[in-house]
Coordinates of C-alpha atoms in Angstrom, one line a residue:
X242 CA -13.8 0.3 20.0
X243 CA -12.8 3.4 21.9
X244 CA -10.7 3.2 25.0
X245 CA -9.9 6.0 27.3
X246 CA -6.7 5.9 29.3
X247 CA -7.0 5.8 33.1
X248 CA -5.6 8.7 35.0
X249 CA -2.5 6.7 35.9
X250 CA -2.0 5.6 32.3
X251 CA -2.5 9.2 31.2
X252 CA 0.1 10.4 33.7
X253 CA 2.5 7.7 32.6
X254 CA 2.0 8.6 28.9
X255 CA 2.6 12.3 29.7
X256 CA 5.8 11.4 31.6
X257 CA 7.1 9.4 28.6
X258 CA 5.8 11.6 25.8
X259 CA 9.3 12.6 24.8
X260 CA 9.8 9.1 23.4
X261 CA 7.5 10.1 20.5
X262 CA 9.8 13.0 19.5
X263 CA 12.9 10.9 20.1
X264 CA 11.6 8.2 17.9
X265 CA 10.6 10.7 15.1
X266 CA 14.0 12.3 15.2
X267 CA 16.0 9.1 15.4
X268 CA 14.1 7.6 12.5
X269 CA 14.3 10.9 10.6
X270 CA 10.5 11.0 10.0
X271 CA 8.5 14.1 9.2
X272 CA 6.5 15.1 12.3
X273 CA 3.6 16.4 10.2
X274 CA 3.3 13.1 8.3
X275 CA 4.0 10.5 11.1
X276 CA 3.2 12.0 14.4
X277 CA -0.4 10.7 14.5
X278 CA 0.7 7.2 13.5
X279 CA 3.5 7.1 16.1
X280 CA 1.4 8.7 18.9
X281 CA -1.4 6.2 18.5
X282 CA 1.1 3.3 18.6
X283 CA 2.7 4.9 21.7
X284 CA -0.7 5.2 23.5
X285 CA -1.5 1.6 22.6
X286 CA 1.9 0.6 24.1
X287 CA 1.0 2.5 27.3
X288 CA -2.3 0.6 27.5
X289 CA -0.6 -2.7 26.8
X290 CA 2.1 -2.0 29.4
X291 CA -0.5 -1.5 32.1
X292 CA -2.8 -4.4 31.1
X293 CA -0.2 -7.1 30.5
X294 CA 1.6 -7.6 33.8
X295 CA 4.4 -9.6 32.1
X296 CA 5.6 -6.5 30.4
X297 CA 6.7 -4.9 33.7
X298 CA 9.9 -6.9 33.5
X299 CA 10.9 -4.8 30.4
X300 CA 11.7 -1.2 29.9
X301 CA 8.7 0.7 28.7
X302 CA 10.8 2.6 26.1
X303 CA 11.6 -0.8 24.4
X304 CA 8.0 -1.7 24.2
X305 CA 6.9 1.7 23.0
X306 CA 9.8 1.9 20.5
X307 CA 8.9 -1.5 19.0
X308 CA 5.2 -0.5 18.8
X309 CA 6.0 2.8 17.0
X310 CA 8.5 1.1 14.6
X311 CA 5.8 -1.5 13.7
X312 CA 3.2 1.2 13.1
X313 CA 5.5 3.2 10.8
X314 CA 6.3 0.1 8.8
X315 CA 2.6 -0.7 8.4
X316 CA 1.9 2.9 7.4
X317 CA 4.7 2.9 4.8
X318 CA 3.4 -0.3 3.3
X319 CA 0.0 1.2 3.0
X320 CA 1.4 4.3 1.3
X321 CA 3.6 2.2 -1.0
X322 CA 0.6 0.4 -2.4
X323 CA -1.4 3.6 -2.9
X324 CA 1.2 5.2 -5.1
X325 CA 0.7 5.3 -8.9
X326 CA 3.0 7.4 -11.0
X327 CA 1.6 8.8 -14.1
X328 CA 5.0 9.1 -15.6
X329 CA 6.1 5.5 -15.3
X330 CA 5.9 3.3 -18.4
X331 CA 2.6 1.3 -18.7
X332 CA 4.7 -1.8 -19.0
X333 CA 8.4 -2.8 -19.3
X334 CA 10.1 -1.8 -22.6
X335 CA 7.3 0.7 -23.3
X336 CA 7.4 4.3 -24.1
X337 CA 3.7 4.8 -23.3
X338 CA 3.1 6.1 -19.8
X339 CA -0.1 5.8 -17.8
X340 CA -0.8 9.5 -18.6
X341 CA -0.5 8.8 -22.3
X342 CA -2.9 6.0 -22.0
X343 CA -5.6 8.3 -20.5
X344 CA -6.0 10.1 -23.8
X345 CA -6.7 13.8 -24.2
X346 CA -10.4 13.5 -25.1
X347 CA -11.4 11.8 -21.8
X348 CA -13.2 14.0 -19.3
X349 CA -11.6 14.7 -15.9
X350 CA -14.0 12.5 -13.9
X351 CA -13.3 9.5 -16.1
X352 CA -9.6 10.0 -15.6
X353 CA -9.9 10.1 -11.8
X354 CA -12.0 6.9 -11.8
X355 CA -9.5 5.2 -14.2
X356 CA -6.6 6.2 -11.9
X357 CA -8.4 4.9 -8.9
X358 CA -9.0 1.6 -10.6
X359 CA -5.4 1.4 -11.7
X360 CA -4.3 2.1 -8.1
X361 CA -6.5 -0.7 -6.8
X362 CA -5.5 -3.3 -9.4
X363 CA -1.9 -2.6 -10.1
X364 CA -0.4 -4.0 -6.9
X365 CA -2.2 -7.3 -7.4
X366 CA -1.1 -7.9 -11.0
X367 CA 2.4 -9.3 -11.6
X368 CA 4.6 -7.4 -14.0
X369 CA 4.1 -10.1 -16.6
X370 CA 0.3 -10.0 -16.2
X371 CA 0.3 -6.2 -16.6
X372 CA 2.6 -6.4 -19.7
X373 CA 0.4 -9.1 -21.3
X374 CA -2.8 -7.1 -20.7
X375 CA -1.4 -3.9 -22.1
X376 CA 0.0 -5.7 -25.2
X377 CA -3.3 -7.6 -25.7
X378 CA -5.1 -4.3 -25.5
X379 CA -2.8 -3.0 -28.2
X380 CA -4.2 -5.7 -30.4
X381 CA -1.5 -8.4 -30.3
X382 CA -2.8 -12.0 -30.9
X383 CA -2.3 -14.8 -28.4
X384 CA 0.3 -16.4 -30.6
X385 CA 2.2 -13.1 -30.9
X386 CA 2.1 -12.6 -27.2
X387 CA 3.3 -16.2 -26.6
X388 CA 6.2 -15.7 -29.0
X389 CA 7.3 -12.4 -27.4
X390 CA 7.0 -13.9 -23.9
X391 CA 8.7 -17.1 -24.8
X392 CA 5.9 -19.3 -23.5
X393 CA 3.1 -21.3 -25.1
X394 CA -0.2 -19.9 -26.3
X395 CA -1.8 -21.9 -23.4
X396 CA 0.5 -20.1 -21.0
X397 CA -0.7 -16.7 -22.3
X398 CA -4.3 -17.8 -21.9
X399 CA -3.7 -18.8 -18.3
X400 CA -1.9 -15.6 -17.5
X401 CA -4.7 -13.5 -19.0
X402 CA -7.3 -15.6 -17.2
X403 CA -5.7 -15.0 -13.8
X404 CA -5.3 -11.3 -14.5
X405 CA -8.9 -10.9 -15.7
X406 CA -10.1 -12.6 -12.5
X407 CA -8.3 -9.9 -10.5
X408 CA -9.6 -7.1 -12.7
X409 CA -13.1 -8.5 -12.4
X410 CA -13.0 -8.1 -8.6
X411 CA -12.4 -4.4 -9.0
X412 CA -14.3 -3.5 -12.1
X413 CA -17.4 -5.7 -11.8
X414 CA -17.8 -6.6 -8.2
X415 CA -16.3 -3.4 -6.9
X416 CA -14.1 -5.1 -4.3
X417 CA -11.0 -3.3 -3.2
X418 CA -8.4 -6.0 -3.5
X419 CA -5.5 -3.8 -2.7

């Protein structure tokens, strides 16, 4: 839903536009990276300030600052979950990195698809689920996995079942669970 600011809202936004730069400077944020996020939050705060008459009792700068801060936090959370380092170990206590696991014989398109799937699935798997999946893929038996993890064979089966359900959402059904 697109909303255009009224002329009075637009004038108000122009008069307080310096809050955007003050916020970016105070929070030490790159203007090129966060200006759009912060500016949209600022404009939503202007609209909310005019629509919600209860907000007139408060300083606009407080309302705008809070809206911009929340928008930056939300954006950083999004960015955090989209980051996959190729140099990090595939699992704890491993020397194999994600880049190593791609193999040299794979073609470029397959690597891109694989990395996208890893990005989608990784945030939803626990560290233990990820480690167990990698070790199982290396050929370890359930009993060996259970011994290394210090749990029962049934515990390993449950862990892998939960992990496979999450993987199935991405690989089979194509849902973006991240």
